[in-house]
Amino acid sequence: MEYQLVDCKTGDSPPGGFSHENERSGMATCTLASMQISAVNIVFGGNEFLASQAVRDIRHAAREAMPDADQTDLDARTATDSDLLQAISPTLLAPRSIVVITDLQDADPKFAQGLVEATKTLMERPHDPDAIVICRHNGGQKGKGVVDALVKAGAWREEIPQLDKPQARVNFVRQRFESLGRHIDVRAAQQLASVMGENPGELYAMCEQLCSDFDDEPMTLARVNEYMTGDPQTTGFEVADLAIAGNAPRAIVTMRSAVEQGIVPIAIIGALASKMRTLAKAAAVNAGTITEQEAGVPGWLLSRARGQLRGWTGPGMAACFEALAKADQQCKSNGGDPVYALECAIECIAAKGATQQGMGMANAGMAGNGFAGVGMAGGRTY
């Protein structure tokens, strides 16, 4: 693959020269793993892990394009315009330079103005600059004026996603696979995002590991589940899916196997509770008690839960929440039998609460344990 610097104002690539051949992702024409590259780059906002990865990738691309360059790190909070000028100026030992600037949002006004002027100078020769500058801005309105001025001068601004919403995590997984030249099934991406989305670093590494270990194209849900069997959350969700599908025997066998492998029951209870809460929210949406927006559940997950509501009743859900609360209590008390309590909860869920439907919603709430239902009324059947 050929890597080239690009004039991000015009989109032009150089007619020749200043390119580098390398199999690893780098400064491709206008993109680096969905990222456009310029002589001056701003990594703006978003998740800190993803932002640090973006800075690293741009820096690697710059190093590939300019192997003889010297690298300088500047903190915009303390650096002066003189420090910047020295960093980007060629020397006898290093005719080119790579400059990484952190905390751009806190830049001193004089330093910020110097950076804007330096950007204008570097963009006079966008395909053959003396330096490549990489700026990190933490996002928000603070210091946004300097960002706007830099973009106007020709810098490229890369928006980093927050990954604070489920769909954003799914999109990240799919984009990560694409950046590695692979594809992943939508349900497999959803599974990865739901299990590991709270830790972007682990999610990032898992995508790369799956691509390294398996040739599946696209990567399937079965392969993801097979690879992640040792993960407590994954095993818990597998048990929950079997229980909600009504397959109590297989769910219990899977649960016992997981416990024997060292997975604590509380992890499985958490997955079961999560599935039941989603089911309860889907029931509440169907009943008109809450809106889809108020449910706070991704659309694909809400649709799946709605498809699983057949045969459920309000009292039945309440009974399942109570069974889970009891299992949770057994896990946290001395002398309890959490595995037996977990088996009872699985049987209750598989039977849609039919074994304990006489139990009321008030007992099932047990809000301190986090197993309260959502907007389920009376004996309504869904």
PDB file of N, CA, C and O in Angstrom, residues 159-190:
ATOM      1  N   GLU A 159     -12.582  13.844  14.283  1.00  0.00           N
ATOM      2  CA  GLU A 159     -13.504  13.707  15.411  1.00  0.00           C
ATOM      3  C   GLU A 159     -13.431  12.267  15.939  1.00  0.00           C
ATOM      4  O   GLU A 159     -13.621  11.315  15.187  1.00  0.00           O
ATOM      5  N   ILE A 160     -13.189  12.127  17.228  1.00  0.00           N
ATOM      6  CA  ILE A 160     -13.107  10.812  17.850  1.00  0.00           C
ATOM      7  C   ILE A 160     -14.436  10.497  18.543  1.00  0.00           C
ATOM      8  O   ILE A 160     -14.944  11.322  19.303  1.00  0.00           O
ATOM      9  N   PRO A 161     -15.018   9.315  18.311  1.00  0.00           N
ATOM     10  CA  PRO A 161     -16.300   8.982  18.952  1.00  0.00           C
ATOM     11  C   PRO A 161     -16.150   8.755  20.446  1.00  0.00           C
ATOM     12  O   PRO A 161     -15.073   8.390  20.930  1.00  0.00           O
ATOM     13  N   GLN A 162     -17.243   8.952  21.192  1.00  0.00           N
ATOM     14  CA  GLN A 162     -17.224   8.782  22.637  1.00  0.00           C
ATOM     15  C   GLN A 162     -17.389   7.322  23.065  1.00  0.00           C
ATOM     16  O   GLN A 162     -16.918   6.926  24.127  1.00  0.00           O
ATOM     17  N   LEU A 163     -18.090   6.532  22.279  1.00  0.00           N
ATOM     18  CA  LEU A 163     -18.413   5.151  22.633  1.00  0.00           C
ATOM     19  C   LEU A 163     -19.244   5.064  23.915  1.00  0.00           C
ATOM     20  O   LEU A 163     -19.140   4.093  24.670  1.00  0.00           O
ATOM     21  N   ASP A 164     -20.051   6.093  24.174  1.00  0.00           N
ATOM     22  CA  ASP A 164     -20.890   6.075  25.367  1.00  0.00           C
ATOM     23  C   ASP A 164     -22.288   5.529  25.088  1.00  0.00           C
ATOM     24  O   ASP A 164     -23.098   5.409  26.005  1.00  0.00           O
ATOM     25  N   LYS A 165     -22.565   5.171  23.826  1.00  0.00           N
ATOM     26  CA  LYS A 165     -23.858   4.606  23.465  1.00  0.00           C
ATOM     27  C   LYS A 165     -23.644   3.241  22.813  1.00  0.00           C
ATOM     28  O   LYS A 165     -22.652   3.035  22.109  1.00  0.00           O
ATOM     29  N   PRO A 166     -24.578   2.309  23.040  1.00  0.00           N
ATOM     30  CA  PRO A 166     -24.406   0.942  22.505  1.00  0.00           C
ATOM     31  C   PRO A 166     -24.171   0.895  21.001  1.00  0.00           C
ATOM     32  O   PRO A 166     -23.304   0.170  20.529  1.00  0.00           O
ATOM     33  N   GLN A 167     -24.940   1.692  20.229  1.00  0.00           N
ATOM     34  CA  GLN A 167     -24.780   1.640  18.776  1.00  0.00           C
ATOM     35  C   GLN A 167     -23.415   2.160  18.352  1.00  0.00           C
ATOM     36  O   GLN A 167     -22.835   1.671  17.372  1.00  0.00           O
ATOM     37  N   ALA A 168     -22.882   3.138  19.095  1.00  0.00           N
ATOM     38  CA  ALA A 168     -21.551   3.657  18.777  1.00  0.00           C
ATOM     39  C   ALA A 168     -20.496   2.569  18.964  1.00  0.00           C
ATOM     40  O   ALA A 168     -19.523   2.485  18.206  1.00  0.00           O
ATOM     41  N   ARG A 169     -20.691   1.722  19.968  1.00  0.00           N
ATOM     42  CA  ARG A 169     -19.743   0.631  20.208  1.00  0.00           C
ATOM     43  C   ARG A 169     -19.828  -0.417  19.106  1.00  0.00           C
ATOM     44  O   ARG A 169     -18.797  -0.942  18.669  1.00  0.00           O
ATOM     45  N   VAL A 170     -21.046  -0.705  18.657  1.00  0.00           N
ATOM     46  CA  VAL A 170     -21.217  -1.656  17.554  1.00  0.00           C
ATOM     47  C   VAL A 170     -20.554  -1.107  16.290  1.00  0.00           C
ATOM     48  O   VAL A 170     -19.842  -1.831  15.586  1.00  0.00           O
ATOM     49  N   ASN A 171     -20.769   0.169  16.019  1.00  0.00           N
ATOM     50  CA  ASN A 171     -20.140   0.793  14.851  1.00  0.00           C
ATOM     51  C   ASN A 171     -18.624   0.740  14.948  1.00  0.00           C
ATOM     52  O   ASN A 171     -17.931   0.518  13.952  1.00  0.00           O
ATOM     53  N   PHE A 172     -18.112   0.942  16.161  1.00  0.00           N
ATOM     54  CA  PHE A 172     -16.664   0.898  16.360  1.00  0.00           C
ATOM     55  C   PHE A 172     -16.117  -0.488  16.023  1.00  0.00           C
ATOM     56  O   PHE A 172     -15.076  -0.615  15.364  1.00  0.00           O
ATOM     57  N   VAL A 173     -16.809  -1.542  16.485  1.00  0.00           N
ATOM     58  CA  VAL A 173     -16.361  -2.901  16.212  1.00  0.00           C
ATOM     59  C   VAL A 173     -16.321  -3.156  14.703  1.00  0.00           C
ATOM     60  O   VAL A 173     -15.332  -3.678  14.172  1.00  0.00           O
ATOM     61  N   ARG A 174     -17.379  -2.767  14.009  1.00  0.00           N
ATOM     62  CA  ARG A 174     -17.430  -2.995  12.561  1.00  0.00           C
ATOM     63  C   ARG A 174     -16.337  -2.216  11.834  1.00  0.00           C
ATOM     64  O   ARG A 174     -15.685  -2.734  10.917  1.00  0.00           O
ATOM     65  N   GLN A 175     -16.113  -0.972  12.266  1.00  0.00           N
ATOM     66  CA  GLN A 175     -15.076  -0.153  11.637  1.00  0.00           C
ATOM     67  C   GLN A 175     -13.684  -0.697  11.931  1.00  0.00           C
ATOM     68  O   GLN A 175     -12.799  -0.640  11.085  1.00  0.00           O
ATOM     69  N   ARG A 176     -13.513  -1.239  13.137  1.00  0.00           N
ATOM     70  CA  ARG A 176     -12.216  -1.815  13.495  1.00  0.00           C
ATOM     71  C   ARG A 176     -11.914  -3.021  12.613  1.00  0.00           C
ATOM     72  O   ARG A 176     -10.790  -3.179  12.130  1.00  0.00           O
ATOM     73  N   PHE A 177     -12.904  -3.872  12.384  1.00  0.00           N
ATOM     74  CA  PHE A 177     -12.704  -5.016  11.493  1.00  0.00           C
ATOM     75  C   PHE A 177     -12.383  -4.548  10.078  1.00  0.00           C
ATOM     76  O   PHE A 177     -11.495  -5.095   9.417  1.00  0.00           O
ATOM     77  N   GLU A 178     -13.107  -3.530   9.612  1.00  0.00           N
ATOM     78  CA  GLU A 178     -12.861  -3.016   8.262  1.00  0.00           C
ATOM     79  C   GLU A 178     -11.460  -2.443   8.137  1.00  0.00           C
ATOM     80  O   GLU A 178     -10.806  -2.578   7.097  1.00  0.00           O
ATOM     81  N   SER A 179     -10.982  -1.794   9.208  1.00  0.00           N
ATOM     82  CA  SER A 179      -9.627  -1.229   9.167  1.00  0.00           C
ATOM     83  C   SER A 179      -8.576  -2.328   9.079  1.00  0.00           C
ATOM     84  O   SER A 179      -7.452  -2.083   8.628  1.00  0.00           O
ATOM     85  N   LEU A 180      -8.945  -3.544   9.511  1.00  0.00           N
ATOM     86  CA  LEU A 180      -8.037  -4.690   9.435  1.00  0.00           C
ATOM     87  C   LEU A 180      -8.282  -5.510   8.169  1.00  0.00           C
ATOM     88  O   LEU A 180      -7.734  -6.601   8.013  1.00  0.00           O
ATOM     89  N   GLY A 181      -9.124  -4.962   7.281  1.00  0.00           N
ATOM     90  CA  GLY A 181      -9.393  -5.639   6.019  1.00  0.00           C
ATOM     91  C   GLY A 181     -10.347  -6.802   6.143  1.00  0.00           C
ATOM     92  O   GLY A 181     -10.370  -7.696   5.282  1.00  0.00           O
ATOM     93  N   ARG A 182     -11.161  -6.803   7.197  1.00  0.00           N
ATOM     94  CA  ARG A 182     -12.096  -7.907   7.446  1.00  0.00           C
ATOM     95  C   ARG A 182     -13.499  -7.376   7.686  1.00  0.00           C
ATOM     96  O   ARG A 182     -13.714  -6.175   7.783  1.00  0.00           O
ATOM     97  N   HIS A 183     -14.459  -8.304   7.808  1.00  0.00           N
ATOM     98  CA  HIS A 183     -15.847  -7.942   8.093  1.00  0.00           C
ATOM     99  C   HIS A 183     -16.370  -8.814   9.223  1.00  0.00           C
ATOM    100  O   HIS A 183     -15.853  -9.908   9.466  1.00  0.00           O
ATOM    101  N   ILE A 184     -17.389  -8.327   9.909  1.00  0.00           N
ATOM    102  CA  ILE A 184     -17.980  -9.068  11.012  1.00  0.00           C
ATOM    103  C   ILE A 184     -19.492  -9.003  10.896  1.00  0.00           C
ATOM    104  O   ILE A 184     -20.065  -7.968  10.535  1.00  0.00           O
ATOM    105  N   ASP A 185     -20.134 -10.136  11.173  1.00  0.00           N
ATOM    106  CA  ASP A 185     -21.593 -10.209  11.164  1.00  0.00           C
ATOM    107  C   ASP A 185     -22.166  -9.231  12.192  1.00  0.00           C
ATOM    108  O   ASP A 185     -21.572  -9.006  13.257  1.00  0.00           O
ATOM    109  N   VAL A 186     -23.317  -8.641  11.864  1.00  0.00           N
ATOM    110  CA  VAL A 186     -23.912  -7.623  12.746  1.00  0.00           C
ATOM    111  C   VAL A 186     -24.150  -8.167  14.145  1.00  0.00           C
ATOM    112  O   VAL A 186     -23.821  -7.527  15.142  1.00  0.00           O
ATOM    113  N   ARG A 187     -24.704  -9.374  14.259  1.00  0.00           N
ATOM    114  CA  ARG A 187     -24.979  -9.937  15.579  1.00  0.00           C
ATOM    115  C   ARG A 187     -23.700 -10.226  16.344  1.00  0.00           C
ATOM    116  O   ARG A 187     -23.654 -10.097  17.576  1.00  0.00           O
ATOM    117  N   ALA A 188     -22.650 -10.620  15.633  1.00  0.00           N
ATOM    118  CA  ALA A 188     -21.359 -10.852  16.286  1.00  0.00           C
ATOM    119  C   ALA A 188     -20.790  -9.539  16.820  1.00  0.00           C
ATOM    120  O   ALA A 188     -20.246  -9.481  17.927  1.00  0.00           O
ATOM    121  N   ALA A 189     -20.941  -8.475  16.036  1.00  0.00           N
ATOM    122  CA  ALA A 189     -20.478  -7.156  16.485  1.00  0.00           C
ATOM    123  C   ALA A 189     -21.269  -6.700  17.702  1.00  0.00           C
ATOM    124  O   ALA A 189     -20.714  -6.126  18.650  1.00  0.00           O
ATOM    125  N   GLN A 190     -22.566  -6.959  17.691  1.00  0.00           N
ATOM    126  CA  GLN A 190     -23.409  -6.589  18.830  1.00  0.00           C
ATOM    127  C   GLN A 190     -23.010  -7.350  20.083  1.00  0.00           C
ATOM    128  O   GLN A 190     -22.985  -6.792  21.187  1.00  0.00           O
TER     129      GLN A 190
END
